[in-house]
């Protein structure tokens, strides 16, 4: 004959088994999500490696030279001469050297462009 204590212990064991099963099931779901994320990260890393390889292939100097030679007439590309190089003192003044034409907060109709709403 089962005593009350035995019934309570059996009930506690069933409850513990149920909770253990739920925890195990939740852990397996989380592990599945982690594996999916790891697979997605691996795919993105491989895609990035492929894109970097493609980029380095497209930027090979021999390829760029061939393209510039092929489209030299269309684009007007020519190698620059050393005399075309400007010295820093020959360049125009820095933007910070200019005084602003319009003070902040004021509007000037002559300077207003289409992109600026008065």
PDB file of C-alpha atoms in Angstrom:
ATOM      1  CA  UNK A   1       0.000   0.000   0.000  1.00  0.00           C
ATOM      2  CA  UNK A   2       1.324   3.364  -0.944  1.00  0.00           C
ATOM      3  CA  UNK A   3       1.615   5.861   1.725  1.00  0.00           C
ATOM      4  CA  UNK A   4       1.074   9.564   1.302  1.00  0.00           C
ATOM      5  CA  UNK A   5       4.779  10.259   1.483  1.00  0.00           C
ATOM      6  CA  UNK A   6       5.408   7.819  -1.355  1.00  0.00           C
ATOM      7  CA  UNK A   7       2.794   9.577  -3.503  1.00  0.00           C
ATOM      8  CA  UNK A   8       4.353  12.963  -2.769  1.00  0.00           C
ATOM      9  CA  UNK A   9       7.808  11.659  -3.675  1.00  0.00           C
ATOM     10  CA  UNK A  10       6.547  10.130  -6.930  1.00  0.00           C
ATOM     11  CA  UNK A  11       4.816  13.418  -7.770  1.00  0.00           C
ATOM     12  CA  UNK A  12       8.019  15.347  -6.991  1.00  0.00           C
ATOM     13  CA  UNK A  13      10.054  12.999  -9.198  1.00  0.00           C
ATOM     14  CA  UNK A  14       7.581  13.410 -12.069  1.00  0.00           C
ATOM     15  CA  UNK A  15       7.670  17.208 -11.662  1.00  0.00           C
ATOM     16  CA  UNK A  16      11.493  17.176 -11.576  1.00  0.00           C
ATOM     17  CA  UNK A  17      11.607  14.999 -14.689  1.00  0.00           C
ATOM     18  CA  UNK A  18       9.209  17.339 -16.475  1.00  0.00           C
ATOM     19  CA  UNK A  19      11.251  20.427 -15.561  1.00  0.00           C
ATOM     20  CA  UNK A  20      14.459  18.670 -16.580  1.00  0.00           C
ATOM     21  CA  UNK A  21      12.956  17.721 -19.938  1.00  0.00           C
ATOM     22  CA  UNK A  22      11.770  21.305 -20.536  1.00  0.00           C
ATOM     23  CA  UNK A  23      15.211  22.700 -19.697  1.00  0.00           C
ATOM     24  CA  UNK A  24      16.880  20.174 -21.982  1.00  0.00           C
ATOM     25  CA  UNK A  25      14.455  20.993 -24.809  1.00  0.00           C
ATOM     26  CA  UNK A  26      15.031  24.750 -24.388  1.00  0.00           C
ATOM     27  CA  UNK A  27      18.804  24.218 -24.374  1.00  0.00           C
ATOM     28  CA  UNK A  28      18.592  22.194 -27.587  1.00  0.00           C
ATOM     29  CA  UNK A  29      16.563  24.970 -29.235  1.00  0.00           C
ATOM     30  CA  UNK A  30      19.128  27.572 -28.161  1.00  0.00           C
ATOM     31  CA  UNK A  31      21.941  25.354 -29.454  1.00  0.00           C
ATOM     32  CA  UNK A  32      20.128  25.086 -32.779  1.00  0.00           C
ATOM     33  CA  UNK A  33      19.847  28.879 -32.989  1.00  0.00           C
ATOM     34  CA  UNK A  34      23.544  29.251 -32.148  1.00  0.00           C
ATOM     35  CA  UNK A  35      24.497  26.750 -34.876  1.00  0.00           C
ATOM     36  CA  UNK A  36      22.353  28.620 -37.416  1.00  0.00           C
ATOM     37  CA  UNK A  37      24.033  31.888 -36.451  1.00  0.00           C
ATOM     38  CA  UNK A  38      27.476  30.295 -36.696  1.00  0.00           C
ATOM     39  CA  UNK A  39      26.623  28.961 -40.167  1.00  0.00           C
ATOM     40  CA  UNK A  40      25.402  32.411 -41.223  1.00  0.00           C
ATOM     41  CA  UNK A  41      28.570  34.052 -39.876  1.00  0.00           C
ATOM     42  CA  UNK A  42      30.726  31.472 -41.677  1.00  0.00           C
ATOM     43  CA  UNK A  43      28.832  32.137 -44.933  1.00  0.00           C
ATOM     44  CA  UNK A  44      29.279  35.895 -44.549  1.00  0.00           C
ATOM     45  CA  UNK A  45      32.989  35.484 -43.829  1.00  0.00           C
ATOM     46  CA  UNK A  46      33.399  33.320 -46.920  1.00  0.00           C
ATOM     47  CA  UNK A  47      31.462  35.865 -48.972  1.00  0.00           C
ATOM     48  CA  UNK A  48      33.680  38.632 -47.622  1.00  0.00           C
ATOM     49  CA  UNK A  49      36.809  36.651 -48.512  1.00  0.00           C
ATOM     50  CA  UNK A  50      35.443  36.102 -52.010  1.00  0.00           C
ATOM     51  CA  UNK A  51      34.655  39.800 -52.416  1.00  0.00           C
ATOM     52  CA  UNK A  52      38.123  40.780 -51.180  1.00  0.00           C
ATOM     53  CA  UNK A  53      39.703  38.370 -53.665  1.00  0.00           C
ATOM     54  CA  UNK A  54      37.517  39.788 -56.431  1.00  0.00           C
ATOM     55  CA  UNK A  55      38.444  43.332 -55.417  1.00  0.00           C
ATOM     56  CA  UNK A  56      42.165  42.570 -55.486  1.00  0.00           C
ATOM     57  CA  UNK A  57      41.752  40.892 -58.870  1.00  0.00           C
ATOM     58  CA  UNK A  58      39.928  43.937 -60.251  1.00  0.00           C
ATOM     59  CA  UNK A  59      42.612  46.275 -58.906  1.00  0.00           C
ATOM     60  CA  UNK A  60      45.601  44.487 -60.397  1.00  0.00           C
ATOM     61  CA  UNK A  61      47.903  47.082 -61.949  1.00  0.00           C
ATOM     62  CA  UNK A  62      48.238  45.116 -65.193  1.00  0.00           C
ATOM     63  CA  UNK A  63      44.443  45.019 -65.591  1.00  0.00           C
ATOM     64  CA  UNK A  64      44.087  48.724 -64.810  1.00  0.00           C
ATOM     65  CA  UNK A  65      46.866  49.527 -67.294  1.00  0.00           C
ATOM     66  CA  UNK A  66      45.142  47.443 -69.957  1.00  0.00           C
ATOM     67  CA  UNK A  67      41.812  49.187 -69.299  1.00  0.00           C
ATOM     68  CA  UNK A  68      43.349  52.648 -69.291  1.00  0.00           C
ATOM     69  CA  UNK A  69      45.067  51.885 -72.594  1.00  0.00           C
ATOM     70  CA  UNK A  70      41.860  50.523 -74.103  1.00  0.00           C
ATOM     71  CA  UNK A  71      39.780  53.541 -73.052  1.00  0.00           C
ATOM     72  CA  UNK A  72      42.458  56.200 -73.367  1.00  0.00           C
ATOM     73  CA  UNK A  73      40.810  57.840 -76.371  1.00  0.00           C
ATOM     74  CA  UNK A  74      37.312  57.778 -74.865  1.00  0.00           C
ATOM     75  CA  UNK A  75      38.268  59.055 -71.434  1.00  0.00           C
ATOM     76  CA  UNK A  76      41.179  61.288 -72.370  1.00  0.00           C
ATOM     77  CA  UNK A  77      43.425  59.592 -69.847  1.00  0.00           C
ATOM     78  CA  UNK A  78      47.096  60.361 -70.089  1.00  0.00           C
ATOM     79  CA  UNK A  79      49.909  59.964 -67.598  1.00  0.00           C
ATOM     80  CA  UNK A  80      50.658  63.158 -65.749  1.00  0.00           C
ATOM     81  CA  UNK A  81      53.934  64.904 -66.261  1.00  0.00           C
ATOM     82  CA  UNK A  82      56.059  65.855 -63.277  1.00  0.00           C
ATOM     83  CA  UNK A  83      55.654  69.504 -64.291  1.00  0.00           C
ATOM     84  CA  UNK A  84      51.909  69.158 -63.740  1.00  0.00           C
ATOM     85  CA  UNK A  85      52.390  68.579 -60.042  1.00  0.00           C
ATOM     86  CA  UNK A  86      51.578  71.656 -57.992  1.00  0.00           C
ATOM     87  CA  UNK A  87      53.491  72.719 -54.954  1.00  0.00           C
ATOM     88  CA  UNK A  88      51.554  73.435 -51.752  1.00  0.00           C
ATOM     89  CA  UNK A  89      52.221  77.161 -52.024  1.00  0.00           C
ATOM     90  CA  UNK A  90      50.711  77.163 -55.540  1.00  0.00           C
ATOM     91  CA  UNK A  91      47.403  75.797 -54.323  1.00  0.00           C
ATOM     92  CA  UNK A  92      44.474  78.001 -53.503  1.00  0.00           C
ATOM     93  CA  UNK A  93      44.004  79.063 -49.934  1.00  0.00           C
ATOM     94  CA  UNK A  94      42.474  76.680 -47.455  1.00  0.00           C
ATOM     95  CA  UNK A  95      38.735  76.805 -46.933  1.00  0.00           C
ATOM     96  CA  UNK A  96      39.358  77.851 -43.350  1.00  0.00           C
ATOM     97  CA  UNK A  97      41.149  80.993 -44.623  1.00  0.00           C
ATOM     98  CA  UNK A  98      37.925  82.417 -46.088  1.00  0.00           C
ATOM     99  CA  UNK A  99      35.494  84.500 -44.089  1.00  0.00           C
ATOM    100  CA  UNK A 100      31.909  83.289 -44.269  1.00  0.00           C
ATOM    101  CA  UNK A 101      29.818  85.403 -46.654  1.00  0.00           C
ATOM    102  CA  UNK A 102      26.633  85.007 -44.624  1.00  0.00           C
ATOM    103  CA  UNK A 103      26.628  85.010 -40.874  1.00  0.00           C
ATOM    104  CA  UNK A 104      24.917  82.131 -39.160  1.00  0.00           C
ATOM    105  CA  UNK A 105      21.223  82.615 -38.607  1.00  0.00           C
ATOM    106  CA  UNK A 106      20.865  85.155 -41.421  1.00  0.00           C
ATOM    107  CA  UNK A 107      19.638  84.397 -44.917  1.00  0.00           C
ATOM    108  CA  UNK A 108      20.771  85.859 -48.175  1.00  0.00           C
ATOM    109  CA  UNK A 109      18.436  85.386 -51.133  1.00  0.00           C
ATOM    110  CA  UNK A 110      21.319  85.558 -53.624  1.00  0.00           C
ATOM    111  CA  UNK A 111      23.056  82.629 -51.944  1.00  0.00           C
ATOM    112  CA  UNK A 112      19.965  80.494 -51.392  1.00  0.00           C
ATOM    113  CA  UNK A 113      19.979  77.333 -53.429  1.00  0.00           C
ATOM    114  CA  UNK A 114      17.201  74.917 -54.198  1.00  0.00           C
ATOM    115  CA  UNK A 115      18.413  72.513 -51.547  1.00  0.00           C
ATOM    116  CA  UNK A 116      18.065  75.028 -48.740  1.00  0.00           C
ATOM    117  CA  UNK A 117      14.685  76.000 -47.427  1.00  0.00           C
ATOM    118  CA  UNK A 118      14.601  79.561 -46.116  1.00  0.00           C
TER     119      UNK A 118
END
